[in-house]
mmCIF file with all atom_site columns, C-alpha atoms in Angstrom:
data_model
loop_
_atom_site.group_PDB
_atom_site.id
_atom_site.type_symbol
_atom_site.label_atom_id
_atom_site.label_alt_id
_atom_site.label_comp_id
_atom_site.label_asym_id
_atom_site.label_entity_id
_atom_site.label_seq_id
_atom_site.pdbx_PDB_ins_code
_atom_site.Cartn_x
_atom_site.Cartn_y
_atom_site.Cartn_z
_atom_site.occupancy
_atom_site.B_iso_or_equiv
_atom_site.pdbx_formal_charge
_atom_site.auth_seq_id
_atom_site.auth_comp_id
_atom_site.auth_asym_id
_atom_site.auth_atom_id
_atom_site.pdbx_PDB_model_num
ATOM 1   C CA . ALA A 1 1   ? 52.968 81.068 -63.240 1.00 80.00 ? 5   ALA A CA 1
ATOM 2   C CA . GLN A 1 2   ? 55.743 78.986 -64.693 1.00 87.00 ? 6   GLN A CA 1
ATOM 3   C CA . LYS A 1 3   ? 57.581 80.095 -67.775 1.00 92.00 ? 7   LYS A CA 1
ATOM 4   C CA . VAL A 1 4   ? 60.664 79.129 -69.771 1.00 96.00 ? 8   VAL A CA 1
ATOM 5   C CA . THR A 1 5   ? 62.426 81.602 -72.023 1.00 96.00 ? 9   THR A CA 1
ATOM 6   C CA . GLN A 1 6   ? 64.956 80.679 -74.659 1.00 97.00 ? 10  GLN A CA 1
ATOM 7   C CA . ALA A 1 7   ? 65.755 84.072 -76.056 1.00 95.00 ? 11  ALA A CA 1
ATOM 8   C CA . GLN A 1 8   ? 68.077 82.811 -78.780 1.00 97.00 ? 12  GLN A CA 1
ATOM 9   C CA . THR A 1 9   ? 65.915 81.780 -81.698 1.00 96.00 ? 13  THR A CA 1
ATOM 10  C CA . GLU A 1 10  ? 68.817 80.687 -83.862 1.00 97.00 ? 14  GLU A CA 1
ATOM 11  C CA . ILE A 1 11  ? 72.579 80.429 -83.380 1.00 97.00 ? 15  ILE A CA 1
ATOM 12  C CA . SER A 1 12  ? 75.094 79.744 -86.109 1.00 97.00 ? 16  SER A CA 1
ATOM 13  C CA . VAL A 1 13  ? 78.726 78.923 -85.395 1.00 97.00 ? 17  VAL A CA 1
ATOM 14  C CA . VAL A 1 14  ? 81.617 77.345 -87.199 1.00 97.00 ? 18  VAL A CA 1
ATOM 15  C CA . GLU A 1 15  ? 82.607 73.835 -86.264 1.00 97.00 ? 19  GLU A CA 1
ATOM 16  C CA . LYS A 1 16  ? 84.928 73.525 -83.255 1.00 97.00 ? 20  LYS A CA 1
ATOM 17  C CA . GLU A 1 17  ? 83.684 76.730 -81.698 1.00 97.00 ? 21  GLU A CA 1
ATOM 18  C CA . ASP A 1 18  ? 82.164 76.614 -78.229 1.00 97.00 ? 22  ASP A CA 1
ATOM 19  C CA . VAL A 1 19  ? 78.518 77.659 -77.998 1.00 98.00 ? 23  VAL A CA 1
ATOM 20  C CA . THR A 1 20  ? 76.178 78.351 -75.095 1.00 98.00 ? 24  THR A CA 1
ATOM 21  C CA . LEU A 1 21  ? 72.406 78.052 -75.272 1.00 98.00 ? 25  LEU A CA 1
ATOM 22  C CA . ASP A 1 22  ? 70.557 80.142 -72.708 1.00 98.00 ? 26  ASP A CA 1
ATOM 23  C CA . CYS A 1 23  ? 67.532 79.052 -70.701 1.00 98.00 ? 27  CYS A CA 1
ATOM 24  C CA . VAL A 1 24  ? 65.844 81.322 -68.168 1.00 98.00 ? 28  VAL A CA 1
ATOM 25  C CA . TYR A 1 25  ? 62.926 80.063 -66.121 1.00 97.00 ? 29  TYR A CA 1
ATOM 26  C CA . GLU A 1 26  ? 60.282 81.448 -63.794 1.00 95.00 ? 30  GLU A CA 1
ATOM 27  C CA . THR A 1 27  ? 58.627 79.511 -61.004 1.00 93.00 ? 31  THR A CA 1
ATOM 28  C CA . ARG A 1 28  ? 57.412 80.035 -57.471 1.00 91.00 ? 32  ARG A CA 1
ATOM 29  C CA . ASP A 1 29  ? 57.974 76.410 -56.548 1.00 88.00 ? 33  ASP A CA 1
ATOM 30  C CA . THR A 1 30  ? 60.904 75.527 -54.321 1.00 88.00 ? 34  THR A CA 1
ATOM 31  C CA . THR A 1 31  ? 61.039 72.061 -55.786 1.00 89.00 ? 35  THR A CA 1
ATOM 32  C CA . TYR A 1 32  ? 61.243 71.891 -59.541 1.00 92.00 ? 36  TYR A CA 1
ATOM 33  C CA . TYR A 1 33  ? 62.977 70.072 -62.360 1.00 92.00 ? 37  TYR A CA 1
ATOM 34  C CA . LEU A 1 34  ? 64.693 71.376 -65.441 1.00 94.00 ? 38  LEU A CA 1
ATOM 35  C CA . PHE A 1 35  ? 65.223 69.435 -68.641 1.00 94.00 ? 39  PHE A CA 1
ATOM 36  C CA . TRP A 1 36  ? 67.053 69.787 -71.916 1.00 96.00 ? 40  TRP A CA 1
ATOM 37  C CA . TYR A 1 37  ? 65.944 67.921 -75.028 1.00 96.00 ? 41  TYR A CA 1
ATOM 38  C CA . LYS A 1 38  ? 67.568 67.834 -78.462 1.00 97.00 ? 42  LYS A CA 1
ATOM 39  C CA . GLN A 1 39  ? 65.607 67.623 -81.712 1.00 95.00 ? 43  GLN A CA 1
ATOM 40  C CA . PRO A 1 40  ? 67.902 66.789 -84.652 1.00 94.00 ? 44  PRO A CA 1
ATOM 41  C CA . PRO A 1 41  ? 66.734 67.260 -88.255 1.00 91.00 ? 45  PRO A CA 1
ATOM 42  C CA . SER A 1 42  ? 65.276 63.751 -88.163 1.00 87.00 ? 46  SER A CA 1
ATOM 43  C CA . GLY A 1 43  ? 62.638 65.140 -85.801 1.00 87.00 ? 47  GLY A CA 1
ATOM 44  C CA . GLU A 1 44  ? 62.864 62.714 -82.890 1.00 90.00 ? 48  GLU A CA 1
ATOM 45  C CA . LEU A 1 45  ? 63.390 64.542 -79.605 1.00 94.00 ? 49  LEU A CA 1
ATOM 46  C CA . VAL A 1 46  ? 66.094 63.088 -77.412 1.00 95.00 ? 50  VAL A CA 1
ATOM 47  C CA . PHE A 1 47  ? 66.407 63.583 -73.659 1.00 93.00 ? 51  PHE A CA 1
ATOM 48  C CA . LEU A 1 48  ? 69.724 65.138 -72.615 1.00 95.00 ? 52  LEU A CA 1
ATOM 49  C CA . ILE A 1 49  ? 69.520 65.955 -68.931 1.00 93.00 ? 53  ILE A CA 1
ATOM 50  C CA . ARG A 1 50  ? 67.259 66.436 -65.913 1.00 92.00 ? 54  ARG A CA 1
ATOM 51  C CA . ARG A 1 51  ? 68.292 68.581 -62.968 1.00 91.00 ? 55  ARG A CA 1
ATOM 52  C CA . ASN A 1 52  ? 66.392 69.140 -59.733 1.00 89.00 ? 56  ASN A CA 1
ATOM 53  C CA . SER A 1 53  ? 66.312 72.434 -57.931 1.00 91.00 ? 57  SER A CA 1
ATOM 54  C CA . PHE A 1 54  ? 68.302 71.167 -54.957 1.00 89.00 ? 58  PHE A CA 1
ATOM 55  C CA . ASP A 1 55  ? 71.316 70.186 -56.980 1.00 85.00 ? 59  ASP A CA 1
ATOM 56  C CA . GLU A 1 56  ? 73.230 73.202 -58.191 1.00 82.00 ? 60  GLU A CA 1
ATOM 57  C CA . GLN A 1 57  ? 76.334 71.343 -59.202 1.00 82.00 ? 61  GLN A CA 1
ATOM 58  C CA . ASN A 1 58  ? 77.290 71.848 -62.777 1.00 83.00 ? 62  ASN A CA 1
ATOM 59  C CA . GLU A 1 59  ? 77.235 68.764 -64.910 1.00 85.00 ? 63  GLU A CA 1
ATOM 60  C CA . ILE A 1 60  ? 79.578 67.707 -67.660 1.00 87.00 ? 64  ILE A CA 1
ATOM 61  C CA . SER A 1 61  ? 79.001 64.912 -70.122 1.00 88.00 ? 65  SER A CA 1
ATOM 62  C CA . GLY A 1 62  ? 81.676 64.727 -72.748 1.00 93.00 ? 66  GLY A CA 1
ATOM 63  C CA . ARG A 1 63  ? 81.499 67.927 -74.790 1.00 95.00 ? 67  ARG A CA 1
ATOM 64  C CA . TYR A 1 64  ? 78.232 68.932 -73.123 1.00 96.00 ? 68  TYR A CA 1
ATOM 65  C CA . SER A 1 65  ? 78.014 70.884 -69.897 1.00 95.00 ? 69  SER A CA 1
ATOM 66  C CA . TRP A 1 66  ? 75.196 72.525 -67.998 1.00 95.00 ? 70  TRP A CA 1
ATOM 67  C CA . ASN A 1 67  ? 75.395 75.527 -65.697 1.00 94.00 ? 71  ASN A CA 1
ATOM 68  C CA . PHE A 1 68  ? 72.514 75.750 -63.221 1.00 94.00 ? 72  PHE A CA 1
ATOM 69  C CA . GLN A 1 69  ? 72.290 79.047 -61.314 1.00 93.00 ? 73  GLN A CA 1
ATOM 70  C CA . LYS A 1 70  ? 69.296 79.560 -59.050 1.00 92.00 ? 74  LYS A CA 1
ATOM 71  C CA . SER A 1 71  ? 70.362 83.122 -58.332 1.00 92.00 ? 75  SER A CA 1
ATOM 72  C CA . THR A 1 72  ? 69.702 84.076 -61.939 1.00 95.00 ? 76  THR A CA 1
ATOM 73  C CA . SER A 1 73  ? 67.049 81.374 -62.625 1.00 95.00 ? 77  SER A CA 1
ATOM 74  C CA . SER A 1 74  ? 69.106 80.047 -65.480 1.00 96.00 ? 78  SER A CA 1
ATOM 75  C CA . PHE A 1 75  ? 70.031 76.600 -66.724 1.00 96.00 ? 79  PHE A CA 1
ATOM 76  C CA . ASN A 1 76  ? 72.412 77.168 -69.610 1.00 97.00 ? 80  ASN A CA 1
ATOM 77  C CA . PHE A 1 77  ? 73.805 74.527 -71.907 1.00 97.00 ? 81  PHE A CA 1
ATOM 78  C CA . THR A 1 78  ? 77.295 74.683 -73.413 1.00 97.00 ? 82  THR A CA 1
ATOM 79  C CA . ILE A 1 79  ? 78.695 72.590 -76.208 1.00 97.00 ? 83  ILE A CA 1
ATOM 80  C CA . THR A 1 80  ? 82.487 72.590 -76.365 1.00 97.00 ? 84  THR A CA 1
ATOM 81  C CA . ALA A 1 81  ? 84.257 72.074 -79.666 1.00 97.00 ? 85  ALA A CA 1
ATOM 82  C CA . SER A 1 82  ? 80.991 71.912 -81.571 1.00 97.00 ? 86  SER A CA 1
ATOM 83  C CA . GLN A 1 83  ? 80.502 69.428 -84.383 1.00 97.00 ? 87  GLN A CA 1
ATOM 84  C CA . VAL A 1 84  ? 78.187 69.403 -87.370 1.00 96.00 ? 88  VAL A CA 1
ATOM 85  C CA . VAL A 1 85  ? 76.206 66.576 -85.740 1.00 95.00 ? 89  VAL A CA 1
ATOM 86  C CA . ASP A 1 86  ? 75.286 68.960 -82.934 1.00 97.00 ? 90  ASP A CA 1
ATOM 87  C CA . SER A 1 87  ? 73.078 70.857 -85.363 1.00 97.00 ? 91  SER A CA 1
ATOM 88  C CA . ALA A 1 88  ? 69.572 70.589 -83.967 1.00 97.00 ? 92  ALA A CA 1
ATOM 89  C CA . VAL A 1 89  ? 66.851 72.438 -82.150 1.00 96.00 ? 93  VAL A CA 1
ATOM 90  C CA . TYR A 1 90  ? 67.399 72.383 -78.410 1.00 97.00 ? 94  TYR A CA 1
ATOM 91  C CA . PHE A 1 91  ? 64.512 72.742 -75.978 1.00 97.00 ? 95  PHE A CA 1
ATOM 92  C CA . CYS A 1 92  ? 64.653 73.644 -72.317 1.00 97.00 ? 96  CYS A CA 1
ATOM 93  C CA . ALA A 1 93  ? 61.697 72.633 -70.121 1.00 94.00 ? 97  ALA A CA 1
ATOM 94  C CA . LEU A 1 94  ? 60.498 73.075 -66.538 1.00 93.00 ? 98  LEU A CA 1
ATOM 95  C CA . SER A 1 95  ? 58.201 71.172 -64.197 1.00 88.00 ? 99  SER A CA 1
ATOM 96  C CA . ASP A 1 96  ? 57.316 71.023 -60.543 1.00 80.00 ? 100 ASP A CA 1
ATOM 97  C CA . GLY A 1 97  ? 57.927 67.279 -60.542 1.00 69.00 ? 101 GLY A CA 1
ATOM 98  C CA . SER A 1 98  ? 54.369 66.353 -59.664 1.00 70.00 ? 102 SER A CA 1
ATOM 99  C CA . ASN A 1 99  ? 52.739 67.456 -62.850 1.00 72.00 ? 103 ASN A CA 1
ATOM 100 C CA . TYR A 1 100 ? 52.277 65.553 -66.053 1.00 73.00 ? 104 TYR A CA 1
ATOM 101 C CA . GLN A 1 101 ? 53.057 68.570 -68.140 1.00 81.00 ? 105 GLN A CA 1
ATOM 102 C CA . LEU A 1 102 ? 56.310 70.270 -68.830 1.00 87.00 ? 106 LEU A CA 1
ATOM 103 C CA . ILE A 1 103 ? 56.553 73.954 -69.518 1.00 90.00 ? 107 ILE A CA 1
ATOM 104 C CA . TRP A 1 104 ? 58.542 74.086 -72.734 1.00 93.00 ? 108 TRP A CA 1
ATOM 105 C CA . GLY A 1 105 ? 60.707 76.858 -74.057 1.00 95.00 ? 109 GLY A CA 1
ATOM 106 C CA . ALA A 1 106 ? 60.348 77.865 -77.700 1.00 94.00 ? 110 ALA A CA 1
ATOM 107 C CA . GLY A 1 107 ? 63.610 76.168 -78.611 1.00 96.00 ? 111 GLY A CA 1
ATOM 108 C CA . THR A 1 108 ? 66.932 77.363 -80.015 1.00 97.00 ? 112 THR A CA 1
ATOM 109 C CA . LYS A 1 109 ? 67.965 76.263 -83.468 1.00 97.00 ? 113 LYS A CA 1
ATOM 110 C CA . LEU A 1 110 ? 71.695 75.577 -83.510 1.00 98.00 ? 114 LEU A CA 1
ATOM 111 C CA . ILE A 1 111 ? 73.507 75.474 -86.830 1.00 98.00 ? 115 ILE A CA 1
ATOM 112 C CA . ILE A 1 112 ? 77.068 74.199 -86.903 1.00 97.00 ? 116 ILE A CA 1
ATOM 113 C CA . LYS A 1 113 ? 78.826 75.048 -90.148 1.00 96.00 ? 117 LYS A CA 1
ATOM 114 C CA . PRO A 1 114 ? 81.695 72.866 -91.348 1.00 94.00 ? 118 PRO A CA 1
ATOM 115 C CA . GLY B 2 1   ? 62.753 48.001 -81.818 1.00 53.00 ? 2   GLY B CA 1
ATOM 116 C CA . ALA B 2 2   ? 62.669 49.183 -78.246 1.00 80.00 ? 3   ALA B CA 1
ATOM 117 C CA . GLY B 2 3   ? 61.756 52.789 -78.982 1.00 93.00 ? 4   GLY B CA 1
ATOM 118 C CA . VAL B 2 4   ? 58.490 54.625 -79.496 1.00 96.00 ? 5   VAL B CA 1
ATOM 119 C CA . SER B 2 5   ? 57.060 54.048 -82.940 1.00 96.00 ? 6   SER B CA 1
ATOM 120 C CA . GLN B 2 6   ? 54.474 56.052 -84.804 1.00 97.00 ? 7   GLN B CA 1
ATOM 121 C CA . SER B 2 7   ? 52.538 55.378 -87.966 1.00 97.00 ? 8   SER B CA 1
ATOM 122 C CA . PRO B 2 8   ? 52.143 56.547 -90.579 1.00 97.00 ? 9   PRO B CA 1
ATOM 123 C CA . SER B 2 9   ? 55.290 58.624 -90.867 1.00 96.00 ? 10  SER B CA 1
ATOM 124 C CA . ASN B 2 10  ? 53.590 60.868 -93.402 1.00 97.00 ? 11  ASN B CA 1
ATOM 125 C CA . LYS B 2 11  ? 49.933 61.419 -94.141 1.00 98.00 ? 12  LYS B CA 1
ATOM 126 C CA . VAL B 2 12  ? 48.446 63.625 -96.830 1.00 98.00 ? 13  VAL B CA 1
ATOM 127 C CA . THR B 2 13  ? 44.700 64.010 -96.651 1.00 97.00 ? 14  THR B CA 1
ATOM 128 C CA . GLU B 2 14  ? 42.017 66.164 -98.168 1.00 97.00 ? 15  GLU B CA 1
ATOM 129 C CA . LYS B 2 15  ? 40.238 68.745 -96.113 1.00 97.00 ? 16  LYS B CA 1
ATOM 130 C CA . GLY B 2 16  ? 37.204 67.282 -94.447 1.00 97.00 ? 17  GLY B CA 1
ATOM 131 C CA . LYS B 2 17  ? 38.486 63.719 -94.244 1.00 98.00 ? 18  LYS B CA 1
ATOM 132 C CA . ASP B 2 18  ? 39.152 61.874 -90.981 1.00 98.00 ? 19  ASP B CA 1
ATOM 133 C CA . VAL B 2 19  ? 42.622 60.617 -90.048 1.00 98.00 ? 20  VAL B CA 1
ATOM 134 C CA . GLU B 2 20  ? 43.989 58.233 -87.437 1.00 98.00 ? 21  GLU B CA 1
ATOM 135 C CA . LEU B 2 21  ? 47.490 58.474 -86.070 1.00 98.00 ? 22  LEU B CA 1
ATOM 136 C CA . ARG B 2 22  ? 48.977 55.600 -84.129 1.00 98.00 ? 23  ARG B CA 1
ATOM 137 C CA . CYS B 2 23  ? 51.553 55.436 -81.370 1.00 98.00 ? 24  CYS B CA 1
ATOM 138 C CA . ASP B 2 24  ? 53.270 52.379 -79.939 1.00 97.00 ? 25  ASP B CA 1
ATOM 139 C CA . PRO B 2 25  ? 54.998 53.330 -76.693 1.00 96.00 ? 26  PRO B CA 1
ATOM 140 C CA . ILE B 2 26  ? 57.915 51.629 -75.042 1.00 95.00 ? 27  ILE B CA 1
ATOM 141 C CA . SER B 2 27  ? 56.770 48.479 -73.306 1.00 93.00 ? 28  SER B CA 1
ATOM 142 C CA . GLY B 2 28  ? 56.069 49.052 -69.642 1.00 91.00 ? 29  GLY B CA 1
ATOM 143 C CA . HIS B 2 29  ? 55.760 52.828 -69.892 1.00 94.00 ? 30  HIS B CA 1
ATOM 144 C CA . THR B 2 30  ? 52.575 53.815 -68.134 1.00 92.00 ? 31  THR B CA 1
ATOM 145 C CA . ALA B 2 31  ? 52.465 57.421 -69.323 1.00 92.00 ? 32  ALA B CA 1
ATOM 146 C CA . LEU B 2 32  ? 51.840 58.427 -72.925 1.00 94.00 ? 33  LEU B CA 1
ATOM 147 C CA . TYR B 2 33  ? 51.710 61.923 -74.380 1.00 94.00 ? 34  TYR B CA 1
ATOM 148 C CA . TRP B 2 34  ? 50.624 63.479 -77.636 1.00 95.00 ? 35  TRP B CA 1
ATOM 149 C CA . TYR B 2 35  ? 52.107 66.753 -78.813 1.00 95.00 ? 36  TYR B CA 1
ATOM 150 C CA . ARG B 2 36  ? 51.697 68.854 -81.926 1.00 96.00 ? 37  ARG B CA 1
ATOM 151 C CA . GLN B 2 37  ? 54.517 70.778 -83.520 1.00 94.00 ? 38  GLN B CA 1
ATOM 152 C CA . SER B 2 38  ? 53.888 73.218 -86.311 1.00 90.00 ? 39  SER B CA 1
ATOM 153 C CA . LEU B 2 39  ? 56.700 74.067 -88.704 1.00 84.00 ? 40  LEU B CA 1
ATOM 154 C CA . GLY B 2 40  ? 59.521 75.783 -86.862 1.00 79.00 ? 41  GLY B CA 1
ATOM 155 C CA . GLN B 2 41  ? 57.514 76.015 -83.674 1.00 83.00 ? 42  GLN B CA 1
ATOM 156 C CA . GLY B 2 42  ? 57.717 74.568 -80.192 1.00 87.00 ? 43  GLY B CA 1
ATOM 157 C CA . LEU B 2 43  ? 55.735 71.737 -78.680 1.00 91.00 ? 44  LEU B CA 1
ATOM 158 C CA . GLU B 2 44  ? 52.009 72.041 -78.062 1.00 92.00 ? 45  GLU B CA 1
ATOM 159 C CA . PHE B 2 45  ? 50.672 69.586 -75.487 1.00 91.00 ? 46  PHE B CA 1
ATOM 160 C CA . LEU B 2 46  ? 47.542 67.794 -76.633 1.00 94.00 ? 47  LEU B CA 1
ATOM 161 C CA . ILE B 2 47  ? 46.697 64.990 -74.220 1.00 93.00 ? 48  ILE B CA 1
ATOM 162 C CA . TYR B 2 48  ? 48.203 62.734 -71.601 1.00 90.00 ? 49  TYR B CA 1
ATOM 163 C CA . PHE B 2 49  ? 47.374 59.133 -70.700 1.00 92.00 ? 50  PHE B CA 1
ATOM 164 C CA . GLN B 2 50  ? 48.146 57.386 -67.458 1.00 90.00 ? 51  GLN B CA 1
ATOM 165 C CA . GLY B 2 51  ? 47.363 53.795 -68.237 1.00 90.00 ? 52  GLY B CA 1
ATOM 166 C CA . ASN B 2 52  ? 44.211 53.896 -70.345 1.00 91.00 ? 53  ASN B CA 1
ATOM 167 C CA . SER B 2 53  ? 42.860 57.023 -68.675 1.00 90.00 ? 54  SER B CA 1
ATOM 168 C CA . ALA B 2 54  ? 43.249 60.547 -69.959 1.00 89.00 ? 55  ALA B CA 1
ATOM 169 C CA . PRO B 2 55  ? 43.044 62.830 -66.902 1.00 83.00 ? 56  PRO B CA 1
ATOM 170 C CA . ASP B 2 56  ? 43.428 65.973 -68.954 1.00 80.00 ? 57  ASP B CA 1
ATOM 171 C CA . LYS B 2 57  ? 42.069 66.486 -72.424 1.00 83.00 ? 58  LYS B CA 1
ATOM 172 C CA . SER B 2 58  ? 42.110 70.263 -72.254 1.00 83.00 ? 59  SER B CA 1
ATOM 173 C CA . GLY B 2 59  ? 45.018 70.514 -74.680 1.00 90.00 ? 60  GLY B CA 1
ATOM 174 C CA . LEU B 2 60  ? 42.996 69.087 -77.553 1.00 94.00 ? 61  LEU B CA 1
ATOM 175 C CA . PRO B 2 61  ? 42.414 72.026 -79.954 1.00 93.00 ? 62  PRO B CA 1
ATOM 176 C CA . SER B 2 62  ? 38.776 71.253 -80.708 1.00 94.00 ? 63  SER B CA 1
ATOM 177 C CA . ASP B 2 63  ? 36.130 68.573 -80.420 1.00 95.00 ? 64  ASP B CA 1
ATOM 178 C CA . ARG B 2 64  ? 37.299 67.242 -83.765 1.00 97.00 ? 65  ARG B CA 1
ATOM 179 C CA . PHE B 2 65  ? 40.262 65.768 -81.934 1.00 97.00 ? 66  PHE B CA 1
ATOM 180 C CA . SER B 2 66  ? 39.993 62.641 -79.822 1.00 96.00 ? 67  SER B CA 1
ATOM 181 C CA . ALA B 2 67  ? 42.375 60.022 -78.509 1.00 97.00 ? 68  ALA B CA 1
ATOM 182 C CA . GLU B 2 68  ? 42.238 56.680 -76.879 1.00 96.00 ? 69  GLU B CA 1
ATOM 183 C CA . ARG B 2 69  ? 44.634 54.188 -75.425 1.00 96.00 ? 70  ARG B CA 1
ATOM 184 C CA . THR B 2 70  ? 43.937 50.507 -75.063 1.00 91.00 ? 71  THR B CA 1
ATOM 185 C CA . GLY B 2 71  ? 45.592 47.827 -72.991 1.00 89.00 ? 72  GLY B CA 1
ATOM 186 C CA . GLY B 2 72  ? 47.856 50.422 -71.463 1.00 85.00 ? 73  GLY B CA 1
ATOM 187 C CA . SER B 2 73  ? 49.809 50.363 -74.666 1.00 92.00 ? 74  SER B CA 1
ATOM 188 C CA . VAL B 2 74  ? 48.878 51.528 -78.162 1.00 96.00 ? 75  VAL B CA 1
ATOM 189 C CA . SER B 2 75  ? 47.268 54.923 -78.553 1.00 97.00 ? 76  SER B CA 1
ATOM 190 C CA . THR B 2 76  ? 45.342 56.405 -81.454 1.00 98.00 ? 77  THR B CA 1
ATOM 191 C CA . LEU B 2 77  ? 44.823 60.098 -82.095 1.00 98.00 ? 78  LEU B CA 1
ATOM 192 C CA . THR B 2 78  ? 41.863 60.750 -84.369 1.00 98.00 ? 79  THR B CA 1
ATOM 193 C CA . ILE B 2 79  ? 41.178 64.002 -86.165 1.00 98.00 ? 80  ILE B CA 1
ATOM 194 C CA . GLN B 2 80  ? 37.744 64.303 -87.731 1.00 98.00 ? 81  GLN B CA 1
ATOM 195 C CA . ARG B 2 81  ? 36.854 66.620 -90.599 1.00 98.00 ? 82  ARG B CA 1
ATOM 196 C CA . THR B 2 82  ? 40.452 67.746 -90.974 1.00 98.00 ? 83  THR B CA 1
ATOM 197 C CA . GLN B 2 83  ? 41.192 71.399 -91.644 1.00 97.00 ? 84  GLN B CA 1
ATOM 198 C CA . GLN B 2 84  ? 44.277 72.957 -93.183 1.00 96.00 ? 85  GLN B CA 1
ATOM 199 C CA . GLU B 2 85  ? 45.317 74.376 -89.816 1.00 95.00 ? 86  GLU B CA 1
ATOM 200 C CA . ASP B 2 86  ? 45.651 70.787 -88.564 1.00 97.00 ? 87  ASP B CA 1
ATOM 201 C CA . SER B 2 87  ? 48.737 70.386 -90.742 1.00 97.00 ? 88  SER B CA 1
ATOM 202 C CA . ALA B 2 88  ? 51.660 69.749 -88.408 1.00 97.00 ? 89  ALA B CA 1
ATOM 203 C CA . VAL B 2 89  ? 53.909 67.040 -87.027 1.00 96.00 ? 90  VAL B CA 1
ATOM 204 C CA . TYR B 2 90  ? 52.205 64.993 -84.349 1.00 97.00 ? 91  TYR B CA 1
ATOM 205 C CA . LEU B 2 91  ? 54.621 63.608 -81.785 1.00 96.00 ? 92  LEU B CA 1
ATOM 206 C CA . CYS B 2 92  ? 54.021 60.833 -79.307 1.00 96.00 ? 93  CYS B CA 1
ATOM 207 C CA . ALA B 2 93  ? 56.114 60.259 -76.220 1.00 95.00 ? 94  ALA B CA 1
ATOM 208 C CA . SER B 2 94  ? 56.098 57.732 -73.406 1.00 95.00 ? 95  SER B CA 1
ATOM 209 C CA . SER B 2 95  ? 57.655 57.643 -69.992 1.00 93.00 ? 96  SER B CA 1
ATOM 210 C CA . ARG B 2 96  ? 57.789 55.501 -66.863 1.00 91.00 ? 97  ARG B CA 1
ATOM 211 C CA . GLY B 2 97  ? 55.684 58.057 -65.061 1.00 83.00 ? 98  GLY B CA 1
ATOM 212 C CA . LEU B 2 98  ? 54.877 61.726 -64.936 1.00 79.00 ? 99  LEU B CA 1
ATOM 213 C CA . ALA B 2 99  ? 56.774 63.714 -67.567 1.00 74.00 ? 100 ALA B CA 1
ATOM 214 C CA . GLY B 2 100 ? 57.440 66.341 -64.963 1.00 79.00 ? 101 GLY B CA 1
ATOM 215 C CA . PHE B 2 101 ? 59.776 63.923 -63.240 1.00 82.00 ? 102 PHE B CA 1
ATOM 216 C CA . TYR B 2 102 ? 60.726 61.162 -65.669 1.00 87.00 ? 103 TYR B CA 1
ATOM 217 C CA . GLU B 2 103 ? 62.410 61.599 -69.015 1.00 89.00 ? 104 GLU B CA 1
ATOM 218 C CA . GLN B 2 104 ? 60.222 61.200 -72.048 1.00 91.00 ? 105 GLN B CA 1
ATOM 219 C CA . TYR B 2 105 ? 61.054 59.053 -75.024 1.00 94.00 ? 106 TYR B CA 1
ATOM 220 C CA . PHE B 2 106 ? 59.731 60.445 -78.266 1.00 95.00 ? 107 PHE B CA 1
ATOM 221 C CA . GLY B 2 107 ? 58.684 58.803 -81.472 1.00 95.00 ? 108 GLY B CA 1
ATOM 222 C CA . PRO B 2 108 ? 59.726 60.093 -84.912 1.00 94.00 ? 109 PRO B CA 1
ATOM 223 C CA . GLY B 2 109 ? 56.367 61.782 -85.419 1.00 96.00 ? 110 GLY B CA 1
ATOM 224 C CA . THR B 2 110 ? 53.667 61.743 -88.058 1.00 97.00 ? 111 THR B CA 1
ATOM 225 C CA . ARG B 2 111 ? 53.753 64.584 -90.534 1.00 97.00 ? 112 ARG B CA 1
ATOM 226 C CA . LEU B 2 112 ? 50.160 65.458 -91.422 1.00 98.00 ? 113 LEU B CA 1
ATOM 227 C CA . THR B 2 113 ? 49.424 67.577 -94.461 1.00 97.00 ? 114 THR B CA 1
ATOM 228 C CA . VAL B 2 114 ? 45.851 68.656 -95.116 1.00 97.00 ? 115 VAL B CA 1
ATOM 229 C CA . THR B 2 115 ? 45.276 69.859 -98.668 1.00 96.00 ? 116 THR B CA 1
#
């Protein structure tokens, strides 16, 4: 069975600190896709990244970076020099690529204090 | 606008009444999804449309819930005889194809309150 665990329910940091959101997944598929979505207070989820299981290169996009490690079944998300606008709930999700459903994690609420 | 739109943004209804929630997906997106999100909770999958067909309705919580999509575009989620436990934010998303592969674009949601 597929499963996504985001063990951190809520994280609170002071602005400019670096913060890492953990995502651990379970799957028996050899081909799968991992996603991160952001849900700001406005409520509208926004796609951040998709990574397939064959690409283990870390990705960096501005202050955002993602560390994909198949050995530990983790796809962690780091925000460098956090800003108040980063405050949101972040969801990690998993799929086998051929399904219409994603397996969603419970989400991590990130609070950035000024 | 080019994004997914949902209406109404807020709906307060009395227990036992029927409600209709509307979703306008991004033009050209063949896949459309409905989710439910209770306060402070994750996403609960309700139903998925590919074109006008709904291959899987198993996520609908009860037979009081139904959905349709017409013209491969607009979708309506209908809740009959609303109950207080139906109170939640209902999110719609569209994508170019299967959500397991393509990114989803979400609407702002409809906040439903059943009194």
